[in-house]
Coordinates of C-alpha atoms and ligand atoms in Angstrom, one line a residue:
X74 CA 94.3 43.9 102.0
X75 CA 96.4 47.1 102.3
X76 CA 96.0 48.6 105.5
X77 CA 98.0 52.2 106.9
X78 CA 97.4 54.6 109.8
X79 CA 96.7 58.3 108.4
X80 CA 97.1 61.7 110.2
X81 CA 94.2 63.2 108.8
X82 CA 90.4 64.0 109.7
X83 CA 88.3 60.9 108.8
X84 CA 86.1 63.5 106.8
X85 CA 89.3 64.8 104.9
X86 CA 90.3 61.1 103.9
X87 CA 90.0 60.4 100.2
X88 CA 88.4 57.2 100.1
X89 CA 85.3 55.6 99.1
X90 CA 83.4 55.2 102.3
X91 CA 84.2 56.4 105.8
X92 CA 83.3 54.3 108.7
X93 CA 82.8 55.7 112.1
X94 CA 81.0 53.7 115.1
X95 CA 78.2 54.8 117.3
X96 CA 77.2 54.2 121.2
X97 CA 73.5 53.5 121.9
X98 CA 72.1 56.0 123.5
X99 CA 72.3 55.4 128.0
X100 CA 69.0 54.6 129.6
X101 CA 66.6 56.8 128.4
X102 CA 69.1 59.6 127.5
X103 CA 67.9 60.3 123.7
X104 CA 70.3 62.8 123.4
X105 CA 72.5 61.7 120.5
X106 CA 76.2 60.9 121.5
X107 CA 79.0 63.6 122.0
X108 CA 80.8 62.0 119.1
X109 CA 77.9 62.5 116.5
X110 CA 78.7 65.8 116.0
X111 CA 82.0 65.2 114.3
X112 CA 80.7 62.7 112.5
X113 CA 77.2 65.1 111.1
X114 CA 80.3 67.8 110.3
X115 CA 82.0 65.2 108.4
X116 CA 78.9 63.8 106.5
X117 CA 77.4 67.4 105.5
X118 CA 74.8 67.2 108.2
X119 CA 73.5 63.4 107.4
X120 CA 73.9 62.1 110.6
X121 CA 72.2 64.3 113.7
X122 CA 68.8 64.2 111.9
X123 CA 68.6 60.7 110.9
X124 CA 69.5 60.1 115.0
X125 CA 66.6 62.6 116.1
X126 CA 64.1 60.7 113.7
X127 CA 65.5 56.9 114.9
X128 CA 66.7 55.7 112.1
X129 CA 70.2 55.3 113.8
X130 CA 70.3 54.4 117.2
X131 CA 74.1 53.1 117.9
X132 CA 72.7 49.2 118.0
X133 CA 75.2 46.7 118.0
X134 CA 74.8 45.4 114.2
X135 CA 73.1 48.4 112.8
X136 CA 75.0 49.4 109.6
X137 CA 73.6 52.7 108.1
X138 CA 74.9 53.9 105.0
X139 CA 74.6 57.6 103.8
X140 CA 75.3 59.7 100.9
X141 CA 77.6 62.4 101.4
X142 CA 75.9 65.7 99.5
X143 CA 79.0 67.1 98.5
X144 CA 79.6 63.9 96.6
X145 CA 82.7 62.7 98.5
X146 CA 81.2 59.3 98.9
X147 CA 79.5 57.4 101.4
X148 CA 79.7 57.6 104.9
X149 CA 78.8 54.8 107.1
X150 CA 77.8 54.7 110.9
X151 CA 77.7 51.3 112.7
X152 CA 76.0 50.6 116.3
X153 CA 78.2 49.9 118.9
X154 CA 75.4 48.8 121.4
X155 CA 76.1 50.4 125.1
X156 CA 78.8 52.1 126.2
X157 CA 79.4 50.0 129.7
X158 CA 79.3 46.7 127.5
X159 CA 81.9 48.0 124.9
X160 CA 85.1 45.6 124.5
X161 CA 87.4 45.2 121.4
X162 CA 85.4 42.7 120.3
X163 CA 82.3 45.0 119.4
X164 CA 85.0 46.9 117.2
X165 CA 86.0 43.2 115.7
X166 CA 82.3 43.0 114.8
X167 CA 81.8 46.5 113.9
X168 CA 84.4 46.6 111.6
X169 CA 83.6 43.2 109.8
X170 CA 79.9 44.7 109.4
X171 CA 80.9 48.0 107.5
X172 CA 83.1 45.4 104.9
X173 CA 80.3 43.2 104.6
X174 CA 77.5 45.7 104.0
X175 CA 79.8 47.5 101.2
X176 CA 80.8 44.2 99.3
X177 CA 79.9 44.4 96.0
X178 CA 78.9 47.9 96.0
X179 CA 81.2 49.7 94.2
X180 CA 83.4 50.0 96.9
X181 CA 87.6 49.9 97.4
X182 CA 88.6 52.1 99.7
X183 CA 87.6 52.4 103.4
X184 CA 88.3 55.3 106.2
X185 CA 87.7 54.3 110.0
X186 CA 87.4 57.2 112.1
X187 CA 89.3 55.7 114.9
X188 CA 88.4 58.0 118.0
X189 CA 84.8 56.5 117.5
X190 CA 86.1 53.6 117.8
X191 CA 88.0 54.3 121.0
X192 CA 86.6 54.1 124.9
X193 CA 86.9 52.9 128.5
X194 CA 90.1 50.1 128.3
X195 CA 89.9 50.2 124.3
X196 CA 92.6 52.7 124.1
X197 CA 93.7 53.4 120.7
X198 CA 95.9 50.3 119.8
X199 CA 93.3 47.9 121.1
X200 CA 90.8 49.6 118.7
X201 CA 93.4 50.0 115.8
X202 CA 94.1 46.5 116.0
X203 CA 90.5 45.2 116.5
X204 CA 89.8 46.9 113.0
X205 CA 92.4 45.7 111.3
X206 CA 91.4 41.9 112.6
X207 CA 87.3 42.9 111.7
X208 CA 88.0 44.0 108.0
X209 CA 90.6 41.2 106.9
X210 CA 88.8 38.3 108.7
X211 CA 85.2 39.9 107.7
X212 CA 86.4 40.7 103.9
X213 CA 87.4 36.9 103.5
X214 CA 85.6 34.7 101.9
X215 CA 86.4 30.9 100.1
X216 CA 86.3 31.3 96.6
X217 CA 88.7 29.0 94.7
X218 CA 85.9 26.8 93.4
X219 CA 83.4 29.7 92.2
X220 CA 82.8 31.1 89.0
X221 CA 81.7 34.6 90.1
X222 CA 83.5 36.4 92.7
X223 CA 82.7 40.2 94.3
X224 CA 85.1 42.0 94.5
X225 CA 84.8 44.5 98.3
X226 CA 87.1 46.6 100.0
X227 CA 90.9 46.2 99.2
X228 CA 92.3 49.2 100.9
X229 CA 91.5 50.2 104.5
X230 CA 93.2 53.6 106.5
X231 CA 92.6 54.1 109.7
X232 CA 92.3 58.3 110.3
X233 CA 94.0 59.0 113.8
X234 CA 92.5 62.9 113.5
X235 CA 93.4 65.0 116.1
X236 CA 92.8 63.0 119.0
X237 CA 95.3 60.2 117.9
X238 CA 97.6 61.9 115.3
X239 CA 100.5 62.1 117.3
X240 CA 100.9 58.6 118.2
X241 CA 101.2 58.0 114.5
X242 CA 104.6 56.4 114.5
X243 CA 103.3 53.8 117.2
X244 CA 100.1 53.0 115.9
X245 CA 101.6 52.2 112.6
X246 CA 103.8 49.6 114.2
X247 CA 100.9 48.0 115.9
X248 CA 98.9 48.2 112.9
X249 CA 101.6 46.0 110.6
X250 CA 101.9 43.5 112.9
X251 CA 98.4 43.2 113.4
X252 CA 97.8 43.0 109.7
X253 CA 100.2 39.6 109.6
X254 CA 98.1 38.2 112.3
X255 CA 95.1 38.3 110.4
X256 CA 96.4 37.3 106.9
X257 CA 98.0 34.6 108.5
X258 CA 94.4 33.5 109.4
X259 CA 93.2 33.8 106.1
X260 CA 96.2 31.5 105.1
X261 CA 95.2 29.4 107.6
X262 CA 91.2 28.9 106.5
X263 CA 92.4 28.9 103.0
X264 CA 94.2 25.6 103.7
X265 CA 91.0 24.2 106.5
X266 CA 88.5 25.1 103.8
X267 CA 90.1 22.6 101.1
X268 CA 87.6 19.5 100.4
X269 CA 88.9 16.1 101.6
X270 CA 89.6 14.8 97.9
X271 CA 92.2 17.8 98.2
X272 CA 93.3 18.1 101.2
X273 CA 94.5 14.6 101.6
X274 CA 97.1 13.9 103.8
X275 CA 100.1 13.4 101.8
X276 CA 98.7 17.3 100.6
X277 CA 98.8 18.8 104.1
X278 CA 102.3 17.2 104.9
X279 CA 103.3 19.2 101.5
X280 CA 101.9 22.4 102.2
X281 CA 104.0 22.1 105.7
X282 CA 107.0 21.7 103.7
X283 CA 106.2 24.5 101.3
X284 CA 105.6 26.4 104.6
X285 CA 109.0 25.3 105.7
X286 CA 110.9 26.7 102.9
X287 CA 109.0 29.3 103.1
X288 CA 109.0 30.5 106.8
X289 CA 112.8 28.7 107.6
X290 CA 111.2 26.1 109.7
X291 CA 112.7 22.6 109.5
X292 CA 109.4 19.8 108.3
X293 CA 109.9 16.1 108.6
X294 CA 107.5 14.1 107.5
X295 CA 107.0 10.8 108.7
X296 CA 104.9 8.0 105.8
X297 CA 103.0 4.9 106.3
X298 CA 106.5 2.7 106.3
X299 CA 108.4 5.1 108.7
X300 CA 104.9 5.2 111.2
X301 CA 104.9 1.2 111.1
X302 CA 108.6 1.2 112.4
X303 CA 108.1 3.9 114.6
X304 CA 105.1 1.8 116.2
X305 CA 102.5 5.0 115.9
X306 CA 99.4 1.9 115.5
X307 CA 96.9 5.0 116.2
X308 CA 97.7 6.9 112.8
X309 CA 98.2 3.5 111.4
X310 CA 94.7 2.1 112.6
X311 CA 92.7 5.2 111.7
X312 CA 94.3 5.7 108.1
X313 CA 94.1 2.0 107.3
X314 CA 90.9 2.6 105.4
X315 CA 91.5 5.0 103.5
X316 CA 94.0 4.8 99.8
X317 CA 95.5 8.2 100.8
X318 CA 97.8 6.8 103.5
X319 CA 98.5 8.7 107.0
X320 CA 101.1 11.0 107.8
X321 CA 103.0 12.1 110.9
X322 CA 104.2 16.0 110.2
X323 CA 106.6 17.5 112.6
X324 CA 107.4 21.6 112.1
X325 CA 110.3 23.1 114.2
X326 CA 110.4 26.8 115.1
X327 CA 113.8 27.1 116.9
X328 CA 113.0 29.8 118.9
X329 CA 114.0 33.6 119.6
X330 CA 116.0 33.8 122.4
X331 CA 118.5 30.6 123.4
X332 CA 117.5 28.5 125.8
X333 CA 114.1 29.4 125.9
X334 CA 110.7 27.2 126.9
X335 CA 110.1 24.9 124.1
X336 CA 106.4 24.9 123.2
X337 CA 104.8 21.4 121.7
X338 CA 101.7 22.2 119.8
X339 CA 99.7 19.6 118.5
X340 CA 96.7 19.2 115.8
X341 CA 94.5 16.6 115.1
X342 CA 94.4 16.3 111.3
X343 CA 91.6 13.8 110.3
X344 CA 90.9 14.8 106.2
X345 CA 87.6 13.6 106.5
X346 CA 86.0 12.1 108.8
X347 CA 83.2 9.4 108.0
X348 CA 83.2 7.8 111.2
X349 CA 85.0 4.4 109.5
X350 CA 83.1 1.2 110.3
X351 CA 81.1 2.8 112.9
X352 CA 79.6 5.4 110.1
X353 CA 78.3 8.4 110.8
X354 CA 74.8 9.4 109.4
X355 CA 74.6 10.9 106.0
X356 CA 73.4 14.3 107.2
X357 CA 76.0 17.1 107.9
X358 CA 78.9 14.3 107.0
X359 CA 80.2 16.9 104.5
X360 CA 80.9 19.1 107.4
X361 CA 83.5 16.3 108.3
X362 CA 86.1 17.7 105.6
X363 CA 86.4 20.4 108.6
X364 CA 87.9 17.7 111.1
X365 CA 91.6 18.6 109.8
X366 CA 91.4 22.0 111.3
X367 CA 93.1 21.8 114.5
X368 CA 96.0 20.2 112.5
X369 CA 95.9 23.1 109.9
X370 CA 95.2 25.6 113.3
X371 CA 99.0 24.0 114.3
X372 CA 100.1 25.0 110.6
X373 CA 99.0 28.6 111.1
X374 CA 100.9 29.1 114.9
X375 CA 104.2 28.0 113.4
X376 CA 103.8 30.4 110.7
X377 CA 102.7 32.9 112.8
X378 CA 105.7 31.8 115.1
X379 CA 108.2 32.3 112.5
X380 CA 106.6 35.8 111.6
X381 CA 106.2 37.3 114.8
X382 CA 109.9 35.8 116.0
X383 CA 108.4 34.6 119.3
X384 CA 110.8 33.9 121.9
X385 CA 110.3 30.0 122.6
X386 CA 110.9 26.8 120.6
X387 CA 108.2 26.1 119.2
X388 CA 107.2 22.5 118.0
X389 CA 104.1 21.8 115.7
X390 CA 102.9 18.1 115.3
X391 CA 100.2 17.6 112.7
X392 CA 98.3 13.8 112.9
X393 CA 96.8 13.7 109.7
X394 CA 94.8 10.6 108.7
X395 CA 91.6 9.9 106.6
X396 CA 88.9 7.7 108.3
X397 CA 87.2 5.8 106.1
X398 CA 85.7 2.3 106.1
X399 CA 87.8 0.3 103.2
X400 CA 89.1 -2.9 103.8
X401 CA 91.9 -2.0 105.7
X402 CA 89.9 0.1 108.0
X403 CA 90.1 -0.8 111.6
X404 CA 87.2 -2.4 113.6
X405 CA 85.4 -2.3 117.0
X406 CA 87.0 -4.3 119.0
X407 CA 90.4 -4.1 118.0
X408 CA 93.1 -3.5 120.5
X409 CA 95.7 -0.7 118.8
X410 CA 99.4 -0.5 120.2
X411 CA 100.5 3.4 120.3
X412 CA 103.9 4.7 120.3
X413 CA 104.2 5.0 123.7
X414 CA 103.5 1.1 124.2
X415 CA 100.1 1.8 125.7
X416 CA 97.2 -0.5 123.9
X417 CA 93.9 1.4 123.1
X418 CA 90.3 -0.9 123.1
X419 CA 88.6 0.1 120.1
X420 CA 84.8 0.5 120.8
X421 CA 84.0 3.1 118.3
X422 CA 85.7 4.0 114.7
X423 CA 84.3 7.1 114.9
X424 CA 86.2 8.7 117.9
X425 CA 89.4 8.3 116.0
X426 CA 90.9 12.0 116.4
X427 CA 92.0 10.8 120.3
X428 CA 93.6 7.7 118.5
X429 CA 95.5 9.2 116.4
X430 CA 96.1 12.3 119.3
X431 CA 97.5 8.5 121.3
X432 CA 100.9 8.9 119.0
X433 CA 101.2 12.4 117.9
X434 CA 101.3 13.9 121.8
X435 CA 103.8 10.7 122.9
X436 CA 105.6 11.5 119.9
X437 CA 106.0 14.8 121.2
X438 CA 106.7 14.7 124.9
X439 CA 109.3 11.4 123.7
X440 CA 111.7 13.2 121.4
X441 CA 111.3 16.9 122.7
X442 CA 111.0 17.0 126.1
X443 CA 108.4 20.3 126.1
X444 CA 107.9 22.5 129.2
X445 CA 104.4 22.4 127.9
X446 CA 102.2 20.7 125.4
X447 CA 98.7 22.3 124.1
X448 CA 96.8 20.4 121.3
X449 CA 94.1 21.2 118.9
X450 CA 91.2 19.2 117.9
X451 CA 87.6 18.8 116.3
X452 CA 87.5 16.1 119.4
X453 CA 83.7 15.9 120.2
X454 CA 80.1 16.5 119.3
X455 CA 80.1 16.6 123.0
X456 CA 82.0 20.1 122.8
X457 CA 79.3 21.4 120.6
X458 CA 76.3 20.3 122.4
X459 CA 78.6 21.6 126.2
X460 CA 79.4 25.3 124.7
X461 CA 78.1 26.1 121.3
X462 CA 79.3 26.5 118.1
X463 CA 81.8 29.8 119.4
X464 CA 83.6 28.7 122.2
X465 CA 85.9 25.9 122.6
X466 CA 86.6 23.6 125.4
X467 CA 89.5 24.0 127.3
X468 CA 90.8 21.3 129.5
X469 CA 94.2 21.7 131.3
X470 CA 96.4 20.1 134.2
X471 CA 98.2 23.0 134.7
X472 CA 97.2 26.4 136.1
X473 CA 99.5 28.9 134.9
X474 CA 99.4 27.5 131.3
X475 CA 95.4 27.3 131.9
X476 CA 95.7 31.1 132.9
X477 CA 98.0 32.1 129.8
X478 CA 95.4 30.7 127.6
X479 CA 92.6 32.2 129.1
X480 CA 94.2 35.3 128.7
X481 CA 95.3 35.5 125.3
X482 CA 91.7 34.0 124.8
X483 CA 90.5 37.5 126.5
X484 CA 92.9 39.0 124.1
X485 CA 92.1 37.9 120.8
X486 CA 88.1 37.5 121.4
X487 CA 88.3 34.0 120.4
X488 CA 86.6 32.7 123.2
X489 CA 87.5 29.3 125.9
X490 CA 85.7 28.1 128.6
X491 CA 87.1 25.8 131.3
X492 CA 86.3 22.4 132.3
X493 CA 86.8 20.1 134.7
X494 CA 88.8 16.7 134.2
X495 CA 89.1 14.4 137.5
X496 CA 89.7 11.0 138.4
X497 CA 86.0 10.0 137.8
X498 CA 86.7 11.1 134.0
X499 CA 90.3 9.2 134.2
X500 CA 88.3 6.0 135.4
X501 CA 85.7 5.8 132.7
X502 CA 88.3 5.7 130.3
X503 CA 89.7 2.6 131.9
X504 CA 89.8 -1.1 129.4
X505 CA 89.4 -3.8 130.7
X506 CA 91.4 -5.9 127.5
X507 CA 94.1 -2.9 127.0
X508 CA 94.7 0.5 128.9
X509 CA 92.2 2.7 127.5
X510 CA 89.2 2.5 125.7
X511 CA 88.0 5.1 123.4
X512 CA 84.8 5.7 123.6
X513 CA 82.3 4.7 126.6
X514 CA 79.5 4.0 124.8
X515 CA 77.1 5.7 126.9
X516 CA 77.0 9.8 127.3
X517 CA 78.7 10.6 129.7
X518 CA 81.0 13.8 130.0
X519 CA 81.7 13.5 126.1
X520 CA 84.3 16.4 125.9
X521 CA 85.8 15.6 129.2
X522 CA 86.6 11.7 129.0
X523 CA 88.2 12.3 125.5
X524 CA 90.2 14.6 127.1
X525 CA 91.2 11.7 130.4
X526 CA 92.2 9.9 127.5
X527 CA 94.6 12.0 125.9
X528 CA 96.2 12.8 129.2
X529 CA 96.8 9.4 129.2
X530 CA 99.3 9.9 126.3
X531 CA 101.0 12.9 127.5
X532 CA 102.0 12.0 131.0
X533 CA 102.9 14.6 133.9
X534 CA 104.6 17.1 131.4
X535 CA 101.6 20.2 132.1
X536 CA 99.2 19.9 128.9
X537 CA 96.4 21.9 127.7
X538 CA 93.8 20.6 125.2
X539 CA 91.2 23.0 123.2
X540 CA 88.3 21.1 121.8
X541 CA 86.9 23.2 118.9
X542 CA 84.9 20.9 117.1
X543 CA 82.1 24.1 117.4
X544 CA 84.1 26.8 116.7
X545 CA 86.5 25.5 114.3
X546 CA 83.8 26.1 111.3
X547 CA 80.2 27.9 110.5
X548 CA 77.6 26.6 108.4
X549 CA 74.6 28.5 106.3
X550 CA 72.7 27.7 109.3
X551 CA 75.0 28.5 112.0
X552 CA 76.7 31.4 110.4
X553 CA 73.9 34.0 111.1
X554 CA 75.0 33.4 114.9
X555 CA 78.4 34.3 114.7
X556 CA 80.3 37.5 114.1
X557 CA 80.7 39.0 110.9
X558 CA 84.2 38.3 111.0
X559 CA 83.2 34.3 110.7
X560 CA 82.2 33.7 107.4
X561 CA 81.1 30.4 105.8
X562 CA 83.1 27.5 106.4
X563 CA 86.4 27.4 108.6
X564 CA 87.1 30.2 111.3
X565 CA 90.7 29.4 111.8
X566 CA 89.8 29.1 115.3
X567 CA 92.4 28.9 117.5
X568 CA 95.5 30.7 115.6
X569 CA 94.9 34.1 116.8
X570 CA 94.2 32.3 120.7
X571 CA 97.6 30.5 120.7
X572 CA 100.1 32.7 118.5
X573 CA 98.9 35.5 121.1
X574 CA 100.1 33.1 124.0
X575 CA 103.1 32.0 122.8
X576 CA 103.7 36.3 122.3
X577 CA 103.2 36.3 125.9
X578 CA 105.5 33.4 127.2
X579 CA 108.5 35.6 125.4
X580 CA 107.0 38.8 127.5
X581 CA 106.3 37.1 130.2
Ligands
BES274 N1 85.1 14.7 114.4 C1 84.1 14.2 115.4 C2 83.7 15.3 116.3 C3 82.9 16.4 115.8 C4 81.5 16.5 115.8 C5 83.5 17.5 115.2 C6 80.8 17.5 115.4 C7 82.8 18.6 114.7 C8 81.4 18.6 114.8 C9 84.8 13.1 116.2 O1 85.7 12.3 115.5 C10 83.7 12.2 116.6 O2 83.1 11.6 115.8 N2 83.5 12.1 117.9 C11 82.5 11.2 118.5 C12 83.1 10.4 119.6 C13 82.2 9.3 120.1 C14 82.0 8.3 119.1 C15 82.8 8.8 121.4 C16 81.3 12.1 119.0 O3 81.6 13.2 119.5 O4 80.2 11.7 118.8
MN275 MN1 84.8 10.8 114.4
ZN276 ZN1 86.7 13.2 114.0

C-alpha cells in the first residue's frame, strides 16, 4: 500500500473517499462536535444534518458512508467513541474500519483528515502513525489459495490541512517508517498463515535464509544430524514423528552501534501441532497450523531489526518441529536429554513447544552470552482461558526488561498482561525420574508452570517469555471480537510489541 502525507485540505484531496473520525457526543451534550463543521463544509453539507437526525453519533465502530453532491466522491465519518477514552488505538481501529467498509466497492484511493484524528496525548505523529498501522494491517487479507480476490484501497494520503501542514517534512519521516513496520507485519502473517503441508520445517529454515540474503543477516541452520551431535533431544524428541525432520534456525542481526546489548529472541516453531501420542481432539486441530507463529513472530523482529537499524545485536532462534504421532514419535514416559544436559520427564506429547523451548533458549544463552533473552510462543490453552484471545501472557524475572515490554506493549496497542511465576510454580515442575517434568497433569497455573519450566533452561541471565497462544491468531468465530485490523487467521502478534522494544533499548 502506497501511503504519503499531503499539505492540502482533506476536502481538496483528489481521491476516492475521504475519511475523517468523529467524537461521541459528552454526556448529554447533543450538540454535534466542533470538528463537524469542517467536515459538513467538506462533504457539501452531508454531515451536520445526518448528526441532528442521529444517524451519526461518533460511536466507536460506526462507519457512515456519504455521497458527496458535487460528485467528488464519497466521504466517510467513523465513531471515535468518547473523547476522555480516546488513545491511538481507537485510530488503529478507526482506520482499519473505513478500509474494510470500502473493500470491494469501487474504491482505490483514500484521504484521512488527520486533525480529526488528533486529541489529548495523540498528537499528530501518534495519530499519523496509528493510521498508517489501521489501513495496512486492516486492508490485509490471506489470499494465496483463493480463486476470487477484492481488490480495496491501494493508496492512502494523509491531508495535514492547516492545522498540521507545516510539520510536513516530519510527519513524512514518521509516516515511512511506520509504513515498514506494518508491511513487515504483513510479511510476517503471510509466512504464519501457510498450512502445515507448506510450511514444514525444512520450509521455514529457507525462508530464514532467503530473509538473510535478503536483509544481510547471517542464517545457520542446524538439521536432524547436526541437532543429534549437538545433543538438542527436545527438537529431536518432538520432531521424531513427523517425515519432515526438525530444524534448529539461528538469525544474526549484528547490531547498530559497537558494543551494544545483544538481544536473544526466541520462537517456538511447532508446524503443526497434533498433540503426538497424547492427541488432541479433532475439533479446532486445524487451528494447530498456527502453533509456528511465535517462531515466524522471531522472523519478522529480525527483519524489522535489520530495517529499522536498531542499535543492539540482535539474535533470533527459531525451534521448529512438527509433532505428530509416527513411529518415531516420542512417548509419555520418556525421559529426553536437552542441550544443556538437563533431562525432561515426558508426561504429555502435547506440551511439546516447552521441549523444544528446553534447547533453543540453552542454545542461546550457551553460545551468545545475551544481556537478555525474550521468547515467543503459542505455549498454552492455559493463556487463552487466563487472558483471552487479545492479550498475551507475559512472564519475566527481570523488572526493567518487564517494564520495557510493557511499554512498547502501551506503544504499539498490542496488548500484555503480567503474571506471576514463584517458587510454588518452580516446584510443581519438579521430576522425580529427571529434572523437570512437562506437564503436571492436573490444572494448575497452566501458563505459569510452563513458564517455571522454561526458566529452567535459561538460567539467571534476565528472561522474558510472551505466551500468545490467544492472540497469535483469530478464527470466524473469534474474529468479530477483535479489531478490524485482525483479520482471519494469524495477527502477527508480537512483531510490532518487540521491534518497538528493541527501538527503545538503542534510545534508551
Ligand atoms: N500449542 C498448544 C497450546 C495452544 C492451545 C495454542 C490453544 C493455541 C491455542 C500447546 O502445545 C499445548 O498443547 N499445550 C497444552 C499443554 C498441556 C498438555 C500441559 C495445553 O495447554 O493444554
Ligand atoms: Mn501441544
Ligand atoms: Zn503446541
Amino acid at each position: 500500500m502506497k501511503i504519503a502525507v499531503e499539505r492540502r485540505e482533506a476536502a481538496a484531496a483528489s481521491a476516492d473517499v475521504v475519511a475523517s473520525g468523529l467524537f461521541e457526543a459528552g454526556g448529554k451534550d447533543e450538540r454535534p462536535p466542533a470538528s463537524l463543521a469542517k467536515d459538513d463544509k467538506g462533504s457539501g453539507g452531508m454531515i451536520a444534518p445526518a448528526w441532528k437526525r442521529k444517524e451519526v453519533r461518533g460511536e466507536r465502530r460506526e462507519v457512515t458512508v456519504f455521497h458527496r453532491p458535487d460528485g467528488r466522491g464519497r466521504w466517510v465519518t467513523v465513531g471515535l467513541g468518547p473523547r476522555d477514552r480516546f488513545s491511538a488505538e481507537t485510530v488503529r481501529r478507526a482506520a482499519a474500519e473505513v478500509v474494510r467498509a470500502v473493500k470491494g466497492k469501487g474504491a482505490r484511493t483514500l484521504a484521512f483528515r488527520l486533525s480529526s484524528f488528533v486529541s489529548g496525548s495523540v498528537v499528530s505523529a501518534a495519530a499519523a502513525r496509528a493510521l498508517v498501522d489501521g489501513a495496512v494491517l486492516g486492508a490485509y487479507e490471506f489470499v494465496r489459495y483463493r480463486g476470487t480476490v477484492e481488490r480495496g484501497i491501494e493508496e492512502v494520503t494523509i491531508q495535514l490541512g492547516e492545522e498540521h501542514g507545516a510539520e510536513e517534512r516530519t510527519l513524512a519521516a514518521e509516516v515511512a517508517e511506520q509504513v515498514r513496520i506494518a508491511e513487515n507485519v504483513l510479511w510476517t502473517r503471510d509466512i504464519a498463515n501457510l498450512p502445515a503441508d507448506t510450511a514444514t520445517p525444512e520450509r521455514l529454515a529457507e525462508v530464514a535464509r532467503e530473509l538473510g540474503k535478503e536483509a544481510g543477516l547471517k542464517v545457520t541452520v542446524f538439521d536432524e544430524k547436526e541437532l543429534a551431535r549437538m545433543g538438542c533431544g527436545g527438537i529431536l524428541a518432538v520432531g521424531g514423528g513427523s517425515d519432515h525432520p526438525p530444524r534448529l534456525v539461528v538469525l544474526e542481526y549484528p547490531g547498530g552501534t559497537r558494543r551494544g546489548r545483544t538481544v536473544a529472541v526466541v520462537g517456538k516453531g511447532i508446524t503443526f501441532d497434533s498433540g503426538g501420542i497424547s492427541i488432541k481432539p479433532a475439533l479446532k486441530m486445524s487451528e494447530m497450523k498456527f502453533d509456528k507463529s511465535g517462531a515466524v513472530a522471531v522472523l519478522g523482529i529480525l527483519r524489522a531489526a535489520a530495517l529499522l537499524k536498531v542499535a543492539p545485536r540482535v539474535i533470533g532462534v527459531l525451534c521448529c518441529a512438527e509433532n505428530l504421532p509416527g513411529g518415531g514419535a516420542y512417548r509419555p514416559g520418556d525421559l529426553v536429554k536437552t542441550y544443556s544436559g538437563k533431562t525432561i520427564e515426558v508426561l504429555n506429547t502435547d506440551a511439546e513447544g516447552r521441549v523444544v523451548l528446553a534447547d533453543g533458549l540453552a542454545y542461546a544463552v550457551a553460545q551468545y552470552h545475551p544481556d537478555e533473552v525474550i521468547d515467543l510462543a503459542t505455549l498454552t490453552g492455559a493463556q487463552v482461558t487466563a487472558l483471552g484471545d487479545d492479550t498475551g501472557g507475559l512472564v519475566s524475572t527481570d523488572e526493567r526488561l518487564a517494564a520495557g515490554l510493557l511499554l512498547a506493549s502501551a506503544a504499539t496497542g498490542e496488548p500484555l498482561w503480567r503474571m506471576p511465576l514463584t517458587d510454588y510454580h518452580r516446584e510443581l515442575v519438579k521430576s522425580e525420574v529427571g529434572d523437570v517434568r512437562n506437564s503436571l497433569e492436573i490444572p494448575l497455573a497452566g501458563m505459569l508452570t510452563a513458564a517455571a519450566f522454561l526458566e529452567t533452561f535459561v538460567g539467571s541471565t534476565p528472561w522474558a517469555h510472551l505466551d500468545i497462544a490467544g492472540p497469535a491468531y483469530t478464527t470466524i468465530t473469534t474474529r468479530k471480537y477483535q479489531p478490524a485490523y485482525q483479520n482471519w487467521g494469524a495477527t502477527g502478534f508480537g512483531v510490532r510489541l518487540v521491534s518497538r522494544y528493541l527501538q527503545d533499548v538503542g534510545r534508551a
